PDB file of C-alpha atoms in Angstrom:
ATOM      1  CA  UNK A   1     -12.632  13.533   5.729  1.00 92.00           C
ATOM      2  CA  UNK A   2      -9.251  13.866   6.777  1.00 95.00           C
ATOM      3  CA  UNK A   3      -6.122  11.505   5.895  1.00 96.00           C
ATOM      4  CA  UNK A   4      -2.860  10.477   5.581  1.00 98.00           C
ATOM      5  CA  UNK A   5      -1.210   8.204   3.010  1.00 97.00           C
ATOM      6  CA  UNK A   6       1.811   6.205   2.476  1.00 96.00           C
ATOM      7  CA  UNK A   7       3.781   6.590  -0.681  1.00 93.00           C
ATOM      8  CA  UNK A   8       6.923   4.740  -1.727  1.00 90.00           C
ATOM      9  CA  UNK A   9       8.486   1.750  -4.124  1.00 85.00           C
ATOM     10  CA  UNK A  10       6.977  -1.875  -3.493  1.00 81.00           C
ATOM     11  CA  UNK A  11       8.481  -3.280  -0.766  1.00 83.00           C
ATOM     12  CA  UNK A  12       9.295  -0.469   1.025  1.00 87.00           C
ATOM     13  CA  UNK A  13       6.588  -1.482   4.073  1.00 88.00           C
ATOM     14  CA  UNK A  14       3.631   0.620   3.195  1.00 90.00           C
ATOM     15  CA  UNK A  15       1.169  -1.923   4.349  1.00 88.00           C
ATOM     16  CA  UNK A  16       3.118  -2.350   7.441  1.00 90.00           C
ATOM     17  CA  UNK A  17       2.787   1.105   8.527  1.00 95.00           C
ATOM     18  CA  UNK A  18      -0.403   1.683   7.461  1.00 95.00           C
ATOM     19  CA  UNK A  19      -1.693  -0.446   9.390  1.00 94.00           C
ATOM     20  CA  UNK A  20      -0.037   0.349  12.690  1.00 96.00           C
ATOM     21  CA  UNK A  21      -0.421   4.205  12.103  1.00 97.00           C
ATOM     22  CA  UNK A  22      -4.538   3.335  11.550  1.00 96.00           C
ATOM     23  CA  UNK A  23      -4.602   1.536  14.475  1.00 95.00           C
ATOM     24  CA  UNK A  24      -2.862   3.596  16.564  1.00 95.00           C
ATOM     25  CA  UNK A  25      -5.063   6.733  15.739  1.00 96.00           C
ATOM     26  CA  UNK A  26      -8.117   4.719  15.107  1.00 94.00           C
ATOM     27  CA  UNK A  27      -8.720   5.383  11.114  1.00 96.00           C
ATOM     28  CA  UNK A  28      -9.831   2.684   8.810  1.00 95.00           C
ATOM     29  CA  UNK A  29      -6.760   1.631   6.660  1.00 95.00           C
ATOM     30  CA  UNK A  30      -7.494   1.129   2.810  1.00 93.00           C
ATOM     31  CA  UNK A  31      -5.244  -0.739   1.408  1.00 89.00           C
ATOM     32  CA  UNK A  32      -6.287  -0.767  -2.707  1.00 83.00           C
ATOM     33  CA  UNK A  33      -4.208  -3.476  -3.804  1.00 78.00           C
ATOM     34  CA  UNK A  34      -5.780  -6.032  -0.923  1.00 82.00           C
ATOM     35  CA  UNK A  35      -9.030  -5.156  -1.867  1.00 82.00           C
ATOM     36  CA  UNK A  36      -8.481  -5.378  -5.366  1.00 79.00           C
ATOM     37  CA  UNK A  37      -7.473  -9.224  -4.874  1.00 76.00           C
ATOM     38  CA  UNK A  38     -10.078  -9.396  -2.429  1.00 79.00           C
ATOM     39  CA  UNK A  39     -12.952  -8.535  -5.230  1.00 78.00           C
ATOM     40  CA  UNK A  40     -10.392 -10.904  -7.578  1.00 79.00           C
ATOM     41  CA  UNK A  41     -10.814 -13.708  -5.384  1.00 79.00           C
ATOM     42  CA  UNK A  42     -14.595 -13.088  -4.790  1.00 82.00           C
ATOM     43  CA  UNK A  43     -14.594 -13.325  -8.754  1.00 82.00           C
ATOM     44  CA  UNK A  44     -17.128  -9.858  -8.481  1.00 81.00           C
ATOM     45  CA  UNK A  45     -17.472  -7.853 -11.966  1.00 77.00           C
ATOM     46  CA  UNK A  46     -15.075  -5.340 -10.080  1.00 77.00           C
ATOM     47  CA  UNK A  47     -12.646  -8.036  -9.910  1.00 79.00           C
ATOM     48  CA  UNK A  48     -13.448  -9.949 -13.188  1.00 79.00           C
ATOM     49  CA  UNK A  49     -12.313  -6.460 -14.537  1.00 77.00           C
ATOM     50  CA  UNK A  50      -8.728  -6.318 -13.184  1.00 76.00           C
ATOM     51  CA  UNK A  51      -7.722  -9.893 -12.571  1.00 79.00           C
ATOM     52  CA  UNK A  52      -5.789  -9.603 -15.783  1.00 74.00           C
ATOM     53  CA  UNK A  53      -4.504  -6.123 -15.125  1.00 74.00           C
ATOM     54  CA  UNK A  54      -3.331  -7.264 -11.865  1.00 67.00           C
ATOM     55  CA  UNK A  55      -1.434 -10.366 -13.152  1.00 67.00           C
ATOM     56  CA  UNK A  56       0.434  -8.624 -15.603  1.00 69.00           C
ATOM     57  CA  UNK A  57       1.565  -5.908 -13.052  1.00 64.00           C
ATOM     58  CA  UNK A  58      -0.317  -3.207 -14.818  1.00 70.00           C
ATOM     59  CA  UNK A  59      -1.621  -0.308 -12.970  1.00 69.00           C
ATOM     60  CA  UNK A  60      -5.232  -0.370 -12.833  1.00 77.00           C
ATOM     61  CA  UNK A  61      -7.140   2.259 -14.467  1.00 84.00           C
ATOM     62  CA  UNK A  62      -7.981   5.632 -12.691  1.00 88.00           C
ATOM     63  CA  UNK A  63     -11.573   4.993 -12.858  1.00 87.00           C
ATOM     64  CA  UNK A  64     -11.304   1.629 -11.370  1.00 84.00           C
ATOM     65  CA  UNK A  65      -9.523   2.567  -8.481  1.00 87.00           C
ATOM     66  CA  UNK A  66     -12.236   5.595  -7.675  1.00 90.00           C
ATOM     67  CA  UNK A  67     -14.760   3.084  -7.486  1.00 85.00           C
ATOM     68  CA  UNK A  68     -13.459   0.830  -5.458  1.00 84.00           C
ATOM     69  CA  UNK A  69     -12.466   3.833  -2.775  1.00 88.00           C
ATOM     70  CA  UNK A  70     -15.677   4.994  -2.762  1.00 87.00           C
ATOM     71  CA  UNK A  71     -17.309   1.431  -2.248  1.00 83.00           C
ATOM     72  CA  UNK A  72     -15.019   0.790   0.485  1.00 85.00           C
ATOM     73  CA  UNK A  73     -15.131   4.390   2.935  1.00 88.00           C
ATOM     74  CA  UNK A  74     -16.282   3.708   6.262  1.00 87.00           C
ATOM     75  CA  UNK A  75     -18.441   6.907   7.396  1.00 85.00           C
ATOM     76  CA  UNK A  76     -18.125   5.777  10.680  1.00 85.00           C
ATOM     77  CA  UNK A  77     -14.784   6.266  11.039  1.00 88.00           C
ATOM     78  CA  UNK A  78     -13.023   9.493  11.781  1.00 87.00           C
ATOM     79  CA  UNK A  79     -10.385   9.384   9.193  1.00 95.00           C
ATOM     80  CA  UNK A  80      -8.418   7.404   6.844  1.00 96.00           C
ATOM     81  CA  UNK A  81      -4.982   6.042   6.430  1.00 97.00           C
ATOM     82  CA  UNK A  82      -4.206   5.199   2.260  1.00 96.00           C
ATOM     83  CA  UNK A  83      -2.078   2.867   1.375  1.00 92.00           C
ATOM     84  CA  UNK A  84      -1.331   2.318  -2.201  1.00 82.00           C
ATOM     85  CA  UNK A  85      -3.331   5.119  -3.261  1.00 89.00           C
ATOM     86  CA  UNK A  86      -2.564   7.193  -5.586  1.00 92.00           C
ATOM     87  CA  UNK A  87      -0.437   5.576  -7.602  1.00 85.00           C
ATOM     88  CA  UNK A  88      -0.719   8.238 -10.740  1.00 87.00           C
ATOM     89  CA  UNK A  89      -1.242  12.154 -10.386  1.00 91.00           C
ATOM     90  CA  UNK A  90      -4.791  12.051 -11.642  1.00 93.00           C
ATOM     91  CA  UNK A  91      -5.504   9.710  -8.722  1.00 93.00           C
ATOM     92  CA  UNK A  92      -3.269  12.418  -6.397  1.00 95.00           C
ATOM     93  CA  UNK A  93      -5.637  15.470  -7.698  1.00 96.00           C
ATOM     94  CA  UNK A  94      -8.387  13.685  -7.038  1.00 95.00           C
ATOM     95  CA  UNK A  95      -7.188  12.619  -3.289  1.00 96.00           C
ATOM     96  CA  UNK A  96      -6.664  16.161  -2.751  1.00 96.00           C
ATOM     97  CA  UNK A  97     -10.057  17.333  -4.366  1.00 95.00           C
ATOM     98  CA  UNK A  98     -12.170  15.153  -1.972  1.00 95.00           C
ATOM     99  CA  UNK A  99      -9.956  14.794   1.124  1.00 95.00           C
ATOM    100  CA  UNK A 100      -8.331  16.845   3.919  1.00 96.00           C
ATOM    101  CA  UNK A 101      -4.287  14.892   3.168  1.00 97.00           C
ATOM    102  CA  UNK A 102      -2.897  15.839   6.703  1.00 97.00           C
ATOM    103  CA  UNK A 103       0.308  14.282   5.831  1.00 98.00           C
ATOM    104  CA  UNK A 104       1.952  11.691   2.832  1.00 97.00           C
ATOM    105  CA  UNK A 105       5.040   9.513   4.023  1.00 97.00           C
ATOM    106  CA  UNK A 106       7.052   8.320   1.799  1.00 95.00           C
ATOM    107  CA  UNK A 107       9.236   5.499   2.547  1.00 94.00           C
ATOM    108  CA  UNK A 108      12.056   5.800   0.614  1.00 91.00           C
ATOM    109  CA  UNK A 109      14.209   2.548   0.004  1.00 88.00           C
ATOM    110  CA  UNK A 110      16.797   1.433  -2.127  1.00 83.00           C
ATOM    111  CA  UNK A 111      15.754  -0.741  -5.462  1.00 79.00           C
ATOM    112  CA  UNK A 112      17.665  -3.491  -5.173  1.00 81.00           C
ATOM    113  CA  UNK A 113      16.640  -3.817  -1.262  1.00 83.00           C
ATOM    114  CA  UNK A 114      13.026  -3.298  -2.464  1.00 80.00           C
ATOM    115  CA  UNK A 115      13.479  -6.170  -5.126  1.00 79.00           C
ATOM    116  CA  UNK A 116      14.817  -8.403  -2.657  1.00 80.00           C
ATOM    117  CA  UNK A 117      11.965  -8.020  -0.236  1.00 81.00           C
ATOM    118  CA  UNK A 118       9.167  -8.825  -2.886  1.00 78.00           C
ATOM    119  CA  UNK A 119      11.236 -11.830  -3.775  1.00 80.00           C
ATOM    120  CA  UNK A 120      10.818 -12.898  -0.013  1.00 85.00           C
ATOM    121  CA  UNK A 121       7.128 -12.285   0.118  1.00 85.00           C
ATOM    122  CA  UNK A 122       4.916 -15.383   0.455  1.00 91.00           C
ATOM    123  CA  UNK A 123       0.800 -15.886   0.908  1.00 92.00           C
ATOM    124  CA  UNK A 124      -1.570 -18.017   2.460  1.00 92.00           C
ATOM    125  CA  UNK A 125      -4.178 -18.441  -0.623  1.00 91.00           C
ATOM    126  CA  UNK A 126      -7.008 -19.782   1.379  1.00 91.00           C
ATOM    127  CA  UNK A 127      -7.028 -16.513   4.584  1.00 91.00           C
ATOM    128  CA  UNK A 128      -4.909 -14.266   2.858  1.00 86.00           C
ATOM    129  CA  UNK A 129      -2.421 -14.320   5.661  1.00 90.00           C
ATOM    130  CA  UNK A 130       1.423 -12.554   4.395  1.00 87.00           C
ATOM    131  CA  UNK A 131       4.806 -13.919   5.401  1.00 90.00           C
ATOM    132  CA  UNK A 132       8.421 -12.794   4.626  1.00 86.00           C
ATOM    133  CA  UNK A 133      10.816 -15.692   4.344  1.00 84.00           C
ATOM    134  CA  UNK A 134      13.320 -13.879   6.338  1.00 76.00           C
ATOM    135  CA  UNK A 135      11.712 -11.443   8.329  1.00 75.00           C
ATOM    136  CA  UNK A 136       8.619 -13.030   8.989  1.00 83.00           C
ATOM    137  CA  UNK A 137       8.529 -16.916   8.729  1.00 89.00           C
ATOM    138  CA  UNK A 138       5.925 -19.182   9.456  1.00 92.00           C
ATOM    139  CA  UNK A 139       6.389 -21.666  11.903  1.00 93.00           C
ATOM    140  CA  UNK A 140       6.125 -24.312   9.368  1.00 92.00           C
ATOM    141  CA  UNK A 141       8.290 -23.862   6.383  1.00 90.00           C
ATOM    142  CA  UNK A 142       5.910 -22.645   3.517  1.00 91.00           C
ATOM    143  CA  UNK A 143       2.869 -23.349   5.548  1.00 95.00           C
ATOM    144  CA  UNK A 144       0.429 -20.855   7.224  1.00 95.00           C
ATOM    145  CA  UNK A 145       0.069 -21.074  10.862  1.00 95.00           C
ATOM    146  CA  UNK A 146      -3.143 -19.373  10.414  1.00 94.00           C
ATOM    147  CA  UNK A 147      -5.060 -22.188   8.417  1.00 95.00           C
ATOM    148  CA  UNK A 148      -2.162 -24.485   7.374  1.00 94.00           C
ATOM    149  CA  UNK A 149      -2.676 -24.140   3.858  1.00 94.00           C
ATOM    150  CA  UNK A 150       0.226 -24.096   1.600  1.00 94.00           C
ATOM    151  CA  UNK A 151       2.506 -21.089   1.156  1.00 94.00           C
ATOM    152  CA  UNK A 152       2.070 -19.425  -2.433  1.00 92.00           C
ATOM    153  CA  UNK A 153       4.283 -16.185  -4.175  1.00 86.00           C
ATOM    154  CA  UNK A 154       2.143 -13.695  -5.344  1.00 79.00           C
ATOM    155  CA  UNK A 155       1.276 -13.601  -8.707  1.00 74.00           C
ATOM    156  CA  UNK A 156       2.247 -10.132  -9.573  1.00 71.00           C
ATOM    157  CA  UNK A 157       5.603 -11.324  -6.633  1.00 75.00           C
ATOM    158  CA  UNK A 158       6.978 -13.016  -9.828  1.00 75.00           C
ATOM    159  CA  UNK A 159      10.551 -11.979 -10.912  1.00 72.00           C
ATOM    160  CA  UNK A 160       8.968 -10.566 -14.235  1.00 72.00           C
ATOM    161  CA  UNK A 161       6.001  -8.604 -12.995  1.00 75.00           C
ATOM    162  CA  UNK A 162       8.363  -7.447 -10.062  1.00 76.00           C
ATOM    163  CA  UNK A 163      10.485  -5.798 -12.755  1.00 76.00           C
ATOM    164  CA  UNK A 164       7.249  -4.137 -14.559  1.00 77.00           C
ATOM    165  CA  UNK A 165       6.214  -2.851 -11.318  1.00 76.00           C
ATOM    166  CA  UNK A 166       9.476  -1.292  -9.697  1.00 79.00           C
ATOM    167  CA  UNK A 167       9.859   0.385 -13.922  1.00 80.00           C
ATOM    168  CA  UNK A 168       5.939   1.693 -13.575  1.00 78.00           C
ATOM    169  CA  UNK A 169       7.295   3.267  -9.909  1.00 79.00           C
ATOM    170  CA  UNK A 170       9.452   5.026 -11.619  1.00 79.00           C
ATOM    171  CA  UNK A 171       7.825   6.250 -14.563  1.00 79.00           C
ATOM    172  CA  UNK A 172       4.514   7.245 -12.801  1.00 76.00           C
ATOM    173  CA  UNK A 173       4.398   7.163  -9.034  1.00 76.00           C
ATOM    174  CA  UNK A 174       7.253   8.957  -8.165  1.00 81.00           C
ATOM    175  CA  UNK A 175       6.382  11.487  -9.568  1.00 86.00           C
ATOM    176  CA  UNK A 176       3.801  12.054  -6.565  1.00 92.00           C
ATOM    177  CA  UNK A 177       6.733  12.684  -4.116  1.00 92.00           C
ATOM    178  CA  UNK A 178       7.139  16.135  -5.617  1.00 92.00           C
ATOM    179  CA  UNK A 179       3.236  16.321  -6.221  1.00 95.00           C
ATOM    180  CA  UNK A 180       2.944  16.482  -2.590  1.00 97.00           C
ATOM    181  CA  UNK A 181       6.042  17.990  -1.396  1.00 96.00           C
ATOM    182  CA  UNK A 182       5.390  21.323  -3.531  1.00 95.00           C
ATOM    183  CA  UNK A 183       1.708  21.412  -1.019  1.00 96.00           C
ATOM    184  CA  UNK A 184       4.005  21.153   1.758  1.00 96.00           C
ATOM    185  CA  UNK A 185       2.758  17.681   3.371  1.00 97.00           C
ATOM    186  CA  UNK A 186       5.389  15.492   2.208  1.00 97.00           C
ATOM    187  CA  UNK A 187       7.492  13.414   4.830  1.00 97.00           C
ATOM    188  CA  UNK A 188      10.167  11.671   3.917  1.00 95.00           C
ATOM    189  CA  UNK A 189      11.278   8.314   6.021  1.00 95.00           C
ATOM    190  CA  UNK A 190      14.348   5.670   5.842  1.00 95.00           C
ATOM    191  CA  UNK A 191      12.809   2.199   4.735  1.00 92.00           C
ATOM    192  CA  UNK A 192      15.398   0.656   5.899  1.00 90.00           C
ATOM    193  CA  UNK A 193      15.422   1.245   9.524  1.00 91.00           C
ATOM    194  CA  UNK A 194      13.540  -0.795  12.007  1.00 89.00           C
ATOM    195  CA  UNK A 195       9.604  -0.946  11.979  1.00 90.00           C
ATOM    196  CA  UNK A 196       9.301   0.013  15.275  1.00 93.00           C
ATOM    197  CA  UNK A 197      11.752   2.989  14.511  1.00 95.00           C
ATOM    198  CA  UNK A 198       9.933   3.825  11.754  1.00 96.00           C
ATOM    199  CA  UNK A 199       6.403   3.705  13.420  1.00 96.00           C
ATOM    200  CA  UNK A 200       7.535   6.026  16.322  1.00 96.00           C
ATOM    201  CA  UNK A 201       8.386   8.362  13.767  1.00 96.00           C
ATOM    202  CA  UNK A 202       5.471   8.213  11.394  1.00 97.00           C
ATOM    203  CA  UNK A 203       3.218   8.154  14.917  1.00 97.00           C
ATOM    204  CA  UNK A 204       4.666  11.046  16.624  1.00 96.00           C
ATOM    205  CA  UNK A 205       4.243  13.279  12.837  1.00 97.00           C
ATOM    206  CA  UNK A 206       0.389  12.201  12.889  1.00 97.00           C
ATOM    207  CA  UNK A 207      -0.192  13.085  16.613  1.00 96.00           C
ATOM    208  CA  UNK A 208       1.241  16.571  16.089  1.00 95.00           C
ATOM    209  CA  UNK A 209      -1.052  16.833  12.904  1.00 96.00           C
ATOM    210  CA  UNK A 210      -3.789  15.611  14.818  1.00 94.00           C
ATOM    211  CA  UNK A 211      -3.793  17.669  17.813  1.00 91.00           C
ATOM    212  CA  UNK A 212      -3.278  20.930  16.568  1.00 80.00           C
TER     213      UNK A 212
END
């Protein structure tokens, strides 16, 4: 099955543009870390197994995170666009073992702008719904317009596990830009420009790919 993924430091938008490339092309997006929390908050043995993990900003185990794609491909769908996967090179051999990777964009931003994003980062506990105190408010202060439950940060958007997880970036992820830029499918995109910039860019990439 062919696919494209999204690589870069927390904060950096990943989700963002997952989700408008996958729409835009009509793959199902797979984002790990939502459905991670998902099988968290559905209290599951899958997520009985990395609530902890996830709360101390840990990655979770290679293993873990092959289940949990398998469980979740749509065979319906044409392709898919990852987001937040892989995270370590076993995951990234693996990825290219069982999938045609048509492209990997990495959205490269600076730390202390990353940092400063998570700290904004807000959700709705009872829908899921995300916010961005700055660039995305709710109408309400600290209230989601969705279901008007209160606001919450993220457990693992704590100052502490925000520090453990920008350190593990570094240590283990980044390592992937090379990973995939050696194979020649590495793209490499300014974080900090606007999303819609940044969307026409990462779309017109995947339409070339695409209709070669």
């Amino acid at each position: 099955m062919q696919c494209f993924v999204f690589l870069g430091i927390q904060g950096s938008g990943k989700g963002t543009q997952a989700e408008l490339l996958s729409e835009r092309i009509n793959f199902q997006h797979i984002n790990i870390g939502d459905l991670l929390r998902e099988q968290v908050m559905k209290r599951t043995e899958l997520g009985l197994k990395v609530q902890d993990i996830i709360g101390r900003g840990d990655l979770v185990s290679d293993d873990l995170v092959f289940e949990i794609v398998e469980s979740s491909l749509n065979p319906e769908r044409k392709g898919i666009v990852f987001d937040g996967f892989p995270r370590t090179l076993v995951q990234a051999k693996y990825l290219i073992e069982h999938f045609e990777v048509l492209q990997v964009f990495y959205l490269e931003l600076a730390e202390n702008e990353a940092i400063a994003r998570l700290s904004s980062r807000r959700v709705c506990p009872a829908c899921g719904a995300n916010y961005n105190i700055w660039t995305n408010k709710p109408e309400k202060d600290n209230f989601c317009d969705v279901c008007g439950a209160e606001l919450i940060i993220r457990q693992d958007d704590q100052p502490e596990v925000i520090s453990r997880r920008v350190k593990e970036f570094y240590e283990q992820t980044l390592a992937l830009k090379n990973f995939f830029a050696q194979r020649g499918i590495l793209s490499v995109i300014d974080a900090s420009e606007d999303i819609e910039e940044i969307a026409a860019k990462i779309a017109d990439i995947a339409e070339r790919l695409l209709n070669k």
